[in-house]
Amino acid sequence: MMVLQPELVRDSEYYLPDGNTVIQVENVLFNIHRYILSRDGSAFEGMFSLDNIPQSDSAETLIMTNAENTRSSYSRSHLHHQHLSPEGSSDKTPILLSGDTAADFRSLLWALYALPAEVFAMPSTQAQITRLIGIARIAHKYAFRTTESWALSVLTMCVCQAPDTPSDHDIHGDVEVDSEAGKSIVSSTELLIQLTEVAVLCAHDELHEAVEPIWADLLFAGQTQDIVSAMGLADRYKSQLRPLLGLAYYLMMLKGKEEWTKAASGDVEIDSDKTKKPRLTRDQRIRLLSGYYNLSRACEALSNNPPKLTHHPSCFLPAQQAQQAIGLGGAGTAAAHAHARCGESWDTLWAGLVMSTVSSNAMSNNVAIKIQSVDLLRKMHMVNHVLESLVNGVDGLAGTDAAAAASTFGVMGYGGGFAMAGNMNKNCLRMALKASEEKVNDVLYGLADCFVE
C-alpha cells in the first residue's frame, strides 16, 4: 500500500524572502539565515562547516557551487536535472529535522530572531510559557546553550512567582489565569507535566525544585486524574522523580481498591472537553498492592521505632558535679540519672502518641478524623501536633496538664504516656519534636521504596 506524503507548506512567519537555508520540520518548510543557526556553538555550526559553504551565500550561488562539487554522501533523492543540489538549497532539497515539532522549531527561531525587548519581557500567558518550554527543549537538543539557559531561568522565575490571591477556580488542577492580578500562570496539569519533563531533560535543579511544591499542592487536593497523571510521569522518570513517585502512589493507595478499579477502567468523572484521561495500568495496580503491604508493616512497627533523640547539653550532668551529687544521697543520685530517665520517657511518650492515632475518635479542631491503618504520614503529623502542644505548654507541664494539652487534638487514648513528657528535659522535648519532624521528611522521600513489584 502506497503511503502518501503530507503536502509541504511554507511557514507563514519564518519562510524569509532573503533566507539561504531551507529546513523541513514535520510538513512545514522554513527558509532562514544560516548564520542564525550557527551561533552559540550549536550543533548546526558543526553540520554547516562540513559543507564548506560561505554563510552569506545566496540560495542560487549555493546551487551553482555544489552542482560542480557533488558529493557521494547525498542520496539519489537529491538529484535534480542531472545535478546534485545541496541540502537546504531549495524547497525540493530541504534539511530534514526528525523528532521535532514545527511549533518547537518556530519557538526556537523566535528566540534567535527576537528583539531584546521581546526576549526580556516576562511571560504572562500560558501560551508564552508553552513556547518557552518548547524553546528550552529544542535548544537543549541542538546545543544552543545560552538560549537553553535563558529559557529555563525565565521558566523558573515564572513558576516561583507567587500569586497575589487564591484561585477562584480549581478543577482537575486548572488554575484561573489572571496575569493582571499576578496570579499563577501554571494553568493546567498538562502544563505542569511539560515543565517537569523539561526540567528533567535539561537537568535543571532550580526548575525541578520550583515545580515540586506545586505538585504536592495539586496531589493533596485529591483529584484522582491528577494523581494518575503524576504516577505516569514519575514512572517514566523513576530515578529523577522518586519523591513525586512515592507521594503519588501513596495518595492513590489511600483511595482504596474501588477507586483503583474506576481509574483503571476510565470510569471516572471527566471534564466537558472530553480530553483523553490517563488510566491505571496493571503494573501500577500491582505496585499499589505492594505498597499497601509494605506500609502496613511500617505502621505496625512505628511505635517501636521512635526518632533518634539527640539530647540537649543541659540534659547531661558533668562528671564532677555528678560525683558530688551522688555523695549527697538519694536526691543527688536521681539528678545524676536524669539523662537516662529522659531517654526512657521519650521512648514511652512516642509509643503512646503513636498508639493514640489508632483510635477512630481522633479529633483536630473539634472535627473527627478517621486515620487509615496504612496512613503513615497522617499518623506522624498527628504525633507532631501533640508534641508541638507539649513543647509550647506551660512551665512544669506534667501528668494531667500534658494530657489536657494533648486533648486539644483529641488524642486521649494514652494517658500514662503523656505524663512522660513531664519527666523529660524541656530542651530535649524540643529536640524530640525536631527529630520527629525530620522523620516525616525521611518517610516522605522514602515512600517510593514501598511501591516495588
XYZ file of C-alpha atoms in Angstrom:
453
model
C 0.000 0.000 0.000
C 1.464 3.353 -1.008
C 1.759 5.900 1.804
C 1.094 9.463 0.676
C 3.495 12.089 1.972
C 1.846 15.129 3.589
C 1.815 18.238 1.452
C 4.632 20.626 2.340
C 3.689 24.152 3.352
C 5.811 27.243 3.843
C 5.786 28.706 7.317
C 3.863 31.969 7.394
C 6.370 33.666 9.687
C 9.791 32.147 9.125
C 9.932 31.459 5.424
C 12.020 34.568 4.856
C 12.455 36.037 1.346
C 16.205 36.527 1.882
C 16.805 33.272 3.740
C 19.528 30.964 2.421
C 18.738 27.655 4.144
C 15.508 25.680 3.801
C 14.669 23.377 6.714
C 11.757 20.968 6.917
C 10.162 20.134 10.264
C 7.158 17.835 10.005
C 5.438 19.131 6.849
C 6.471 22.766 7.322
C 9.281 24.494 5.404
C 11.346 27.266 6.995
C 13.682 29.473 4.950
C 16.091 31.173 7.318
C 19.605 32.573 7.540
C 22.314 30.027 8.050
C 24.364 32.267 10.316
C 21.432 32.484 12.769
C 21.526 28.729 13.350
C 25.340 28.705 13.526
C 25.533 30.904 16.625
C 26.084 29.888 20.255
C 28.269 26.913 19.298
C 25.195 24.938 18.283
C 25.121 21.568 16.555
C 24.180 23.357 13.324
C 27.518 25.134 13.293
C 29.359 21.847 13.043
C 26.936 20.483 10.470
C 27.229 23.538 8.232
C 31.019 23.588 8.482
C 31.087 20.246 6.668
C 29.513 21.892 3.632
C 32.428 24.348 3.244
C 29.927 26.993 2.092
C 30.188 30.693 2.984
C 27.305 31.529 5.323
C 26.401 34.662 3.345
C 25.939 32.866 0.018
C 22.511 33.073 -1.551
C 20.486 30.011 -2.454
C 21.287 30.499 -6.146
C 25.047 30.638 -5.514
C 24.822 27.532 -3.342
C 23.159 25.596 -6.155
C 25.811 26.612 -8.708
C 28.716 25.871 -6.386
C 27.513 22.479 -5.313
C 26.498 21.411 -8.810
C 30.233 21.452 -9.655
C 31.283 19.760 -6.409
C 28.858 16.900 -5.965
C 29.387 14.578 -3.073
C 28.567 10.908 -2.931
C 27.179 11.241 0.603
C 23.917 12.691 -0.749
C 21.294 10.177 -1.735
C 19.732 9.823 -5.197
C 16.683 11.662 -3.942
C 18.636 14.929 -4.175
C 19.416 14.552 -7.904
C 17.660 17.169 -9.984
C 18.230 17.777 -13.708
C 21.429 15.663 -13.643
C 22.961 17.854 -10.903
C 23.302 17.239 -7.158
C 21.639 20.053 -5.235
C 22.901 20.625 -1.691
C 20.628 20.026 1.259
C 18.878 23.182 2.300
C 19.262 24.979 -1.003
C 15.613 24.782 -2.076
C 12.163 23.552 -1.176
C 12.885 20.340 -3.087
C 16.025 19.543 -1.087
C 15.400 20.834 2.458
C 17.383 19.844 5.518
C 15.065 17.448 7.304
C 14.942 17.592 11.114
C 13.458 14.470 12.657
C 11.833 14.137 16.059
C 10.916 17.822 16.365
C 7.642 19.655 16.011
C 7.139 22.646 13.784
C 5.827 24.562 16.799
C 9.011 23.945 18.802
C 11.280 24.891 15.894
C 9.223 28.038 15.318
C 9.654 28.880 19.010
C 13.417 28.448 18.702
C 13.527 30.775 15.709
C 11.519 33.330 17.655
C 14.176 33.282 20.391
C 17.013 33.577 17.836
C 15.430 36.403 15.849
C 13.603 38.258 18.647
C 14.375 41.828 19.621
C 15.909 42.438 23.086
C 12.660 43.991 24.348
C 10.792 40.817 23.386
C 13.391 38.494 24.890
C 13.464 40.205 28.277
C 9.697 40.618 28.643
C 8.282 38.377 31.372
C 5.721 35.868 30.033
C 2.192 36.491 31.226
C 0.123 33.809 29.468
C 0.025 30.048 29.239
C 0.847 30.217 25.516
C 4.059 32.094 26.264
C 5.024 29.542 28.909
C 4.389 26.741 26.427
C 6.612 28.494 23.897
C 9.419 28.799 26.456
C 9.155 25.084 27.222
C 9.487 24.331 23.506
C 12.496 26.655 23.262
C 14.256 25.011 26.196
C 13.572 21.517 24.843
C 14.813 22.101 21.293
C 17.676 24.393 22.377
C 18.900 21.555 24.596
C 18.723 19.088 21.713
C 20.755 21.264 19.337
C 23.142 22.648 21.974
C 22.072 26.296 21.960
C 23.461 26.584 25.495
C 22.838 30.276 26.066
C 19.304 30.095 24.711
C 18.561 26.995 26.790
C 19.864 28.617 29.974
C 17.820 31.759 29.357
C 14.588 29.851 28.718
C 14.999 27.691 31.827
C 15.783 30.706 34.017
C 12.672 32.560 32.844
C 10.521 29.454 33.369
C 11.847 29.106 36.911
C 11.058 32.739 37.696
C 7.539 32.323 36.331
C 6.900 29.183 38.384
C 8.281 30.740 41.565
C 6.207 33.901 41.168
C 3.627 33.734 43.947
C 0.008 34.569 43.096
C -1.456 37.623 44.787
C -4.736 35.968 45.689
C -6.052 32.410 45.942
C -7.512 30.906 42.803
C -11.256 31.210 42.296
C -11.351 28.133 40.090
C -9.698 24.779 40.605
C -10.897 21.771 38.641
C -8.551 18.857 37.872
C -5.558 21.089 38.547
C -6.643 24.074 36.419
C -5.890 27.449 37.907
C -7.729 30.521 36.703
C -5.269 32.698 34.812
C -5.240 36.392 35.610
C -1.870 37.884 34.799
C -3.157 41.370 35.538
C -3.570 40.375 39.169
C -0.278 38.492 39.266
C -1.879 35.088 39.594
C -0.133 31.864 38.755
C 0.178 31.126 35.052
C 0.793 27.425 35.630
C -2.731 26.796 34.489
C -3.119 23.057 33.950
C -1.828 19.672 34.973
C -0.600 19.134 31.407
C 1.481 22.314 31.586
C 2.935 21.202 34.916
C 3.869 17.871 33.326
C 5.671 19.684 30.493
C 7.553 21.882 32.965
C 8.653 18.825 34.921
C 9.722 16.961 31.784
C 11.879 19.840 30.527
C 13.438 20.239 33.998
C 14.400 16.553 33.941
C 15.563 16.644 30.306
C 17.835 19.629 30.898
C 18.862 18.520 34.420
C 17.850 21.944 35.735
C 17.686 21.646 39.515
C 16.172 25.086 40.135
C 13.155 24.468 37.903
C 12.792 20.964 39.305
C 12.689 22.320 42.858
C 10.211 25.019 41.821
C 7.621 22.556 40.467
C 7.823 20.138 43.420
C 5.605 22.151 45.823
C 3.100 22.771 43.034
C 2.825 19.022 42.512
C 2.392 18.482 46.259
C -0.452 21.003 46.481
C -2.101 19.503 43.410
C -1.893 15.912 44.649
C -3.119 16.671 48.159
C -6.158 18.342 46.557
C -7.149 14.739 45.836
C -8.325 14.686 42.206
C -7.849 11.097 41.013
C -6.885 12.004 37.446
C -4.166 14.384 38.654
C -2.733 11.627 40.841
C -2.826 9.118 37.959
C -1.093 11.665 35.703
C 1.635 12.152 38.294
C 2.072 8.381 38.617
C 2.549 8.024 34.861
C 5.054 10.878 34.749
C 7.033 9.540 37.699
C 7.076 6.044 36.198
C 8.776 7.464 33.086
C 11.479 9.207 35.128
C 11.827 6.961 38.182
C 15.362 7.931 39.130
C 14.782 11.688 38.812
C 11.274 11.883 40.311
C 11.357 9.483 43.249
C 9.667 11.850 45.753
C 6.837 12.512 43.277
C 6.522 8.797 42.536
C 6.236 7.930 46.218
C 3.706 10.647 47.050
C 1.501 9.971 44.016
C 1.364 6.206 44.652
C 0.807 6.785 48.367
C -2.185 9.076 47.870
C -3.657 6.752 45.240
C -3.210 3.823 47.609
C -5.244 5.634 50.273
C -8.164 6.000 47.853
C -8.713 2.239 48.003
C -9.299 -0.574 45.542
C -12.681 0.695 44.392
C -11.121 3.903 43.129
C -8.232 1.949 41.578
C -10.736 -0.080 39.580
C -12.555 3.023 38.394
C -9.285 4.687 37.390
C -8.178 1.559 35.530
C -11.423 1.306 33.551
C -11.664 5.014 32.892
C -14.986 5.158 34.757
C -14.255 8.491 36.407
C -15.746 11.939 36.148
C -14.100 13.923 33.347
C -14.246 17.463 32.081
C -16.696 18.526 29.403
C -13.832 18.946 26.931
C -13.723 15.116 26.542
C -9.937 15.146 26.855
C -8.488 11.653 26.977
C -7.673 10.805 30.562
C -4.815 8.552 31.732
C -5.685 5.198 33.241
C -4.054 2.994 35.833
C -2.139 0.111 34.293
C -1.938 -3.413 35.602
C 1.662 -2.849 36.747
C 0.650 0.270 38.646
C -2.103 -1.598 40.490
C 0.371 -4.316 41.434
C 2.706 -1.670 42.843
C -0.195 -0.181 44.812
C -0.883 -3.565 46.421
C 2.810 -3.978 47.202
C 2.898 -0.538 48.785
C -0.182 -1.291 50.891
C 1.551 -4.355 52.350
C 4.846 -2.562 52.996
C 3.195 0.440 54.631
C 1.028 -1.792 56.811
C 4.172 -3.317 58.229
C 5.794 0.091 58.663
C 2.776 1.377 60.600
C 2.770 -1.698 62.855
C 6.434 -1.116 63.704
C 6.155 2.660 64.115
C 5.530 2.720 67.863
C 8.719 0.724 68.487
C 10.866 2.953 66.290
C 10.991 6.453 67.795
C 13.103 9.103 66.054
C 16.623 9.161 67.430
C 16.763 11.783 70.152
C 19.891 13.916 70.371
C 19.835 15.136 73.947
C 20.385 18.785 74.740
C 23.631 19.570 76.645
C 21.550 20.725 79.610
C 20.350 17.134 79.984
C 23.815 15.918 80.959
C 25.236 16.366 84.449
C 29.008 16.999 84.303
C 31.018 14.159 85.770
C 32.463 16.100 88.676
C 29.090 17.571 89.593
C 27.543 14.118 89.299
C 30.071 12.642 91.699
C 29.400 15.402 94.184
C 25.644 14.954 93.763
C 25.867 11.207 94.292
C 27.665 11.816 97.542
C 24.714 13.854 98.732
C 22.451 10.849 98.790
C 19.270 9.812 97.005
C 18.348 13.177 95.577
C 21.781 13.620 94.051
C 21.715 10.129 92.620
C 18.365 10.836 90.984
C 19.761 14.025 89.454
C 22.768 12.149 88.084
C 20.479 9.672 86.325
C 18.065 12.283 84.882
C 19.588 11.848 81.426
C 18.732 8.141 81.345
C 15.176 8.819 82.528
C 14.786 11.430 79.807
C 15.590 8.890 77.096
C 13.257 6.299 78.588
C 10.479 8.858 78.879
C 10.872 9.794 75.212
C 10.546 6.172 74.108
C 7.398 5.765 76.220
C 5.919 9.070 75.082
C 6.491 8.265 71.408
C 4.885 4.833 71.729
C 1.878 6.332 73.462
C 1.378 9.049 70.882
C 1.615 6.587 68.005
C -0.841 4.209 69.652
C -3.294 7.061 70.212
C -3.533 7.636 66.437
C -5.076 4.167 66.068
C -8.228 5.455 67.740
C -11.019 6.224 65.303
C -12.098 9.069 67.611
C -9.082 11.286 66.979
C -10.028 14.936 66.831
C -8.468 18.013 65.253
C -10.064 21.414 65.859
C -13.139 19.556 67.175
C -13.537 17.710 63.867
C -13.440 13.916 63.911
C -10.626 12.390 61.862
C -10.517 8.721 60.989
C -6.945 7.771 60.172
C -6.495 4.754 57.935
C -4.306 1.991 59.313
C -1.783 2.497 56.471
C -1.796 6.322 56.524
C 1.731 6.613 57.861
C 2.166 10.298 57.059
C -1.021 11.402 58.799
C -0.188 9.332 61.872
C 3.171 11.071 62.140
C 1.673 14.509 61.529
C -0.826 13.944 64.364
C 2.015 12.902 66.654
C 3.870 16.099 65.782
C 0.775 18.189 66.518
C 0.660 16.811 70.045
C 4.410 17.152 70.555
C 4.200 20.770 69.498
C 1.439 21.392 72.031
C 3.610 19.897 74.749
C 6.645 21.963 73.748
C 4.565 25.147 73.792
C 2.854 24.252 77.071
C 3.179 25.956 80.429
C 6.206 25.521 82.678
C 6.088 22.371 84.742
C 3.928 20.529 82.200
C 3.341 17.012 83.517
C 0.696 14.432 84.184
C -2.834 15.769 83.704
C -1.526 19.039 82.235
C 0.159 17.112 79.444
C -2.997 15.148 78.827
C -5.018 18.363 78.714
C -2.649 19.859 76.137
C -2.859 16.714 74.051
C -6.647 16.730 74.258
C -6.639 19.846 72.104
C -6.086 17.408 69.251
C -8.386 14.768 70.694
C -5.626 12.205 71.276
C -6.731 10.915 74.659
C -6.190 7.189 74.237
C -2.948 7.039 76.193
C -2.922 8.936 79.486
C 0.201 7.473 81.079
C 2.334 8.164 78.017
C 1.554 11.883 78.071
C 2.758 12.093 81.652
C 6.202 11.052 80.411
C 6.646 14.491 78.852
C 6.931 15.941 82.334
C 9.873 13.608 83.048
C 11.842 14.867 80.043
C 14.268 17.727 79.950
C 12.301 20.573 78.339
C 15.095 21.306 75.876
C 15.205 17.625 74.966
C 11.467 17.728 74.306
C 12.120 20.450 71.733
C 14.872 18.309 70.228
C 12.419 15.395 70.100
C 9.927 17.481 68.135
C 12.648 18.437 65.658
C 13.695 14.794 65.270
C 10.082 13.762 64.692
C 9.607 16.426 62.011
C 12.777 15.255 60.280
C 11.474 11.686 60.402
C 8.371 12.801 58.477
C 10.605 14.209 55.727
C 12.624 10.995 55.650
C 9.446 8.940 55.309
C 8.129 11.226 52.562
C 11.281 10.881 50.482
C 11.430 7.139 51.118
C 7.848 6.352 50.095
C 8.925 5.313 46.605
C 10.791 2.336 48.112
C 7.479 0.921 49.369
C 5.948 0.680 45.915
C 8.022 -2.048 44.307
C 6.849 -5.131 42.499
